[in-house]
Amino acid sequence: MGRKSKKIKQKPIIGIFCEGKSEKQYLTMLKQKYRSTNVKIEIVDAGLSGKKLVEKAIKSRKHKKFDAVYAVFDRDDHKKEELQACSKLAKTNNVNIIFSSIDFEIWILMHFEPVFRRYTRPELVTRLSKEKYFNQDYSRFKGNSYRSYIFDKVENAMNNATKLYKKNSNWIEDDPFTNIHIYLPRIFDIK
């Protein structure tokens, strides 16, 4: 009599499309941390609008047969109307939007401390450059590996983002804002 095969549940294939090297480096660190070989991360042209990023995710989902897709971007110069159109397009096509305002670095800062006030991009770079954070010019660091700085601080960021989200939960209107903490458990099967 032959052996019975064990039915091992396949992990969904996940596609993540981001606009920059920082986002890719960060998500790659998590992919390694949580051993998520089912997660595929791709940088789409850094200059693309959120809508173009969502369109790329839609096209790739069909072509590459992803079970779930995510578009990761920040406020940049997006106007409210653009973000609303982006939201509608994403919902219609089952694309999840991971968004930070004003910049992805608001999420990076949350690995070190709670964030409740608005920062400009230069303020974020200055703050993250300080000794207790990255201890170097963060603008030159961007796009490098986060592993030795925040690998063990993801839970901090999740907790800090949850606190912020209780006050600021409207991704189109609020600043500061991030919803990364909502999607990371789904993407990386974090309990």
Protein backbone atom coordinates (compact mmCIF):
# COMPACT_ATOMS: atom_id res chain seq x y z
CA MET A 1 0.00 0.00 0.00
CA GLY A 2 1.39 3.44 -0.98
CA ARG A 3 2.04 6.32 1.38
CA LYS A 4 -0.63 8.92 1.86
CA SER A 5 0.49 12.40 0.94
CA LYS A 6 0.24 15.10 3.56
CA LYS A 7 -1.78 18.02 2.40
CA ILE A 8 0.47 20.99 3.05
CA LYS A 9 -1.26 24.31 2.64
CA GLN A 10 0.43 26.42 -0.03
CA LYS A 11 1.20 30.00 0.91
CA PRO A 12 -0.38 32.59 -1.39
CA ILE A 13 1.97 34.22 -3.89
CA ILE A 14 2.14 37.91 -3.03
CA GLY A 15 3.34 40.72 -5.27
CA ILE A 16 4.47 44.00 -3.75
CA PHE A 17 5.10 46.99 -6.02
CA CYS A 18 6.90 49.94 -4.51
CA GLU A 19 8.20 53.26 -5.72
CA GLY A 20 11.63 53.35 -4.13
CA LYS A 21 14.72 51.57 -2.87
CA SER A 22 13.97 52.27 0.81
CA GLU A 23 10.65 50.45 0.62
CA LYS A 24 12.21 47.53 -1.24
CA GLN A 25 15.11 47.25 1.23
CA TYR A 26 12.75 47.32 4.17
CA LEU A 27 10.35 44.75 2.74
CA THR A 28 13.26 42.53 1.69
CA MET A 29 14.49 42.62 5.30
CA LEU A 30 11.05 41.43 6.45
CA LYS A 31 10.94 38.78 3.75
CA GLN A 32 14.20 37.38 5.17
CA LYS A 33 13.14 37.81 8.80
CA TYR A 34 9.90 35.90 8.30
CA ARG A 35 11.26 33.47 5.67
CA SER A 36 8.62 34.46 3.16
CA THR A 37 9.74 33.01 -0.15
CA ASN A 38 6.20 33.48 -1.46
CA VAL A 39 6.59 37.28 -1.39
CA LYS A 40 7.90 38.99 -4.54
CA ILE A 41 9.01 42.62 -4.25
CA GLU A 42 9.51 44.86 -7.24
CA ILE A 43 10.50 48.49 -7.61
CA VAL A 44 8.46 50.26 -10.23
CA ASP A 45 9.88 53.51 -11.66
CA ALA A 46 10.45 55.82 -8.73
CA GLY A 47 8.74 58.73 -10.45
CA LEU A 48 5.42 56.98 -11.01
CA SER A 49 2.25 58.31 -9.47
CA GLY A 50 0.24 56.15 -7.09
CA LYS A 51 -2.28 55.50 -9.84
CA LYS A 52 0.42 54.25 -12.24
CA LEU A 53 1.77 52.03 -9.46
CA VAL A 54 -1.69 50.54 -8.88
CA GLU A 55 -2.10 50.01 -12.64
CA LYS A 56 1.25 48.18 -12.71
CA ALA A 57 0.10 45.98 -9.80
CA ILE A 58 -3.15 45.16 -11.65
CA LYS A 59 -1.31 44.24 -14.83
CA SER A 60 1.29 42.15 -12.98
CA ARG A 61 -1.37 40.35 -10.96
CA LYS A 62 -2.93 39.02 -14.14
CA HIS A 63 0.36 38.32 -15.92
CA LYS A 64 2.27 36.76 -13.01
CA LYS A 65 -0.75 35.18 -11.32
CA PHE A 66 -0.30 36.70 -7.86
CA ASP A 67 -2.87 35.73 -5.24
CA ALA A 68 -2.62 39.18 -3.63
CA VAL A 69 -0.99 42.43 -4.70
CA TYR A 70 0.08 45.55 -2.83
CA ALA A 71 1.07 48.99 -4.06
CA VAL A 72 3.40 50.85 -1.67
CA PHE A 73 3.78 54.59 -2.01
CA ASP A 74 3.71 57.83 -0.07
CA ARG A 75 2.08 61.21 -0.40
CA ASP A 76 4.72 62.87 -2.61
CA ASP A 77 2.86 65.57 -4.54
CA HIS A 78 -0.39 63.62 -4.88
CA LYS A 79 -3.49 65.73 -4.69
CA LYS A 80 -6.60 64.56 -2.84
CA GLU A 81 -8.44 63.85 -6.12
CA GLU A 82 -5.55 61.69 -7.37
CA LEU A 83 -5.55 59.65 -4.16
CA GLN A 84 -9.33 59.18 -4.34
CA ALA A 85 -9.05 57.94 -7.96
CA CYS A 86 -6.24 55.66 -6.89
CA SER A 87 -8.35 54.26 -4.06
CA LYS A 88 -11.29 53.58 -6.38
CA LEU A 89 -9.08 51.86 -8.97
CA ALA A 90 -7.42 49.74 -6.28
CA LYS A 91 -10.73 48.66 -4.72
CA THR A 92 -12.23 47.78 -8.10
CA ASN A 93 -9.23 45.57 -8.91
CA ASN A 94 -8.56 44.09 -5.46
CA VAL A 95 -5.23 45.87 -4.95
CA ASN A 96 -4.18 46.81 -1.42
CA ILE A 97 -2.62 50.24 -0.95
CA ILE A 98 0.11 50.59 1.65
CA PHE A 99 0.49 54.29 2.21
CA SER A 100 2.58 56.61 4.35
CA SER A 101 2.32 60.35 4.78
CA ILE A 102 4.36 62.34 4.31
CA ASP A 103 7.03 59.79 3.53
CA PHE A 104 7.90 56.10 4.07
CA GLU A 105 10.41 57.31 6.66
CA ILE A 106 7.53 58.09 9.03
CA TRP A 107 7.19 54.29 9.33
CA ILE A 108 10.94 53.88 9.80
CA LEU A 109 10.89 56.46 12.62
CA MET A 110 8.15 54.43 14.34
CA HIS A 111 10.68 51.65 14.93
CA PHE A 112 12.32 53.99 17.44
CA GLU A 113 9.51 56.12 18.85
CA PRO A 114 5.79 56.94 18.65
CA VAL A 115 4.86 59.54 16.03
CA PHE A 116 1.91 61.87 16.42
CA ARG A 117 3.06 65.07 14.79
CA ARG A 118 3.54 66.06 11.17
CA TYR A 119 7.12 66.06 9.83
CA THR A 120 8.55 67.47 6.64
CA ARG A 121 10.88 65.26 4.60
CA PRO A 122 13.95 67.25 5.69
CA GLU A 123 12.87 66.97 9.35
CA LEU A 124 12.55 63.19 9.01
CA VAL A 125 16.00 62.91 7.43
CA THR A 126 17.53 65.09 10.17
CA ARG A 127 15.85 63.08 12.91
CA LEU A 128 16.80 59.68 11.47
CA SER A 129 20.40 60.88 11.00
CA LYS A 130 20.85 61.36 14.75
CA GLU A 131 23.06 59.11 16.86
CA LYS A 132 20.24 57.17 18.53
CA TYR A 133 18.75 56.26 15.14
CA PHE A 134 21.05 55.66 12.15
CA ASN A 135 24.03 57.75 13.32
CA GLN A 136 24.82 58.93 9.79
CA ASP A 137 23.41 61.13 7.07
CA TYR A 138 20.15 59.29 6.44
CA SER A 139 19.72 60.88 3.00
CA ARG A 140 22.88 59.04 1.92
CA PHE A 141 21.85 55.87 3.75
CA LYS A 142 18.43 55.55 2.03
CA GLY A 143 18.26 52.43 -0.11
CA ASN A 144 20.75 50.47 2.02
CA SER A 145 19.98 47.51 4.27
CA TYR A 146 17.98 48.25 7.42
CA ARG A 147 18.88 44.89 8.96
CA SER A 148 21.45 46.01 11.55
CA TYR A 149 19.34 49.00 12.63
CA ILE A 150 15.71 47.90 12.94
CA PHE A 151 15.54 44.14 12.34
CA ASP A 152 14.45 43.54 15.95
CA LYS A 153 12.29 46.66 16.24
CA VAL A 154 9.42 45.73 13.94
CA GLU A 155 7.10 45.05 16.88
CA ASN A 156 7.84 48.59 18.18
CA ALA A 157 6.81 50.04 14.83
CA MET A 158 3.65 47.92 14.76
CA ASN A 159 2.65 49.13 18.23
CA ASN A 160 3.47 52.77 17.48
CA ALA A 161 1.57 52.67 14.19
CA THR A 162 -1.46 51.14 15.92
CA LYS A 163 -1.49 54.07 18.36
CA LEU A 164 -1.25 56.60 15.53
CA TYR A 165 -3.96 54.82 13.52
CA LYS A 166 -6.41 55.25 16.40
CA LYS A 167 -6.06 59.03 15.89
CA ASN A 168 -5.25 59.22 12.17
CA SER A 169 -7.00 56.60 10.07
CA ASN A 170 -7.88 58.52 6.91
CA TRP A 171 -5.05 57.89 4.46
CA ILE A 172 -6.17 60.62 2.07
CA GLU A 173 -6.56 63.38 4.67
CA ASP A 174 -4.33 62.61 7.67
CA ASP A 175 -0.68 63.49 8.19
CA PRO A 176 1.09 61.75 9.78
CA PHE A 177 -0.40 58.48 8.56
CA THR A 178 0.67 54.94 7.83
CA ASN A 179 -1.22 51.70 7.38
CA ILE A 180 1.78 49.42 6.95
CA HIS A 181 1.07 47.76 10.30
CA ILE A 182 -2.30 46.55 9.00
CA TYR A 183 -0.86 44.72 6.00
CA LEU A 184 2.43 43.28 7.31
CA PRO A 185 0.73 40.48 9.29
CA ARG A 186 -1.19 39.46 6.16
CA ILE A 187 1.83 39.59 3.86
CA PHE A 188 4.35 37.90 6.13
CA ASP A 189 1.96 35.70 8.15
CA ILE A 190 2.96 37.40 11.41
CA LYS A 191 1.01 36.27 14.43
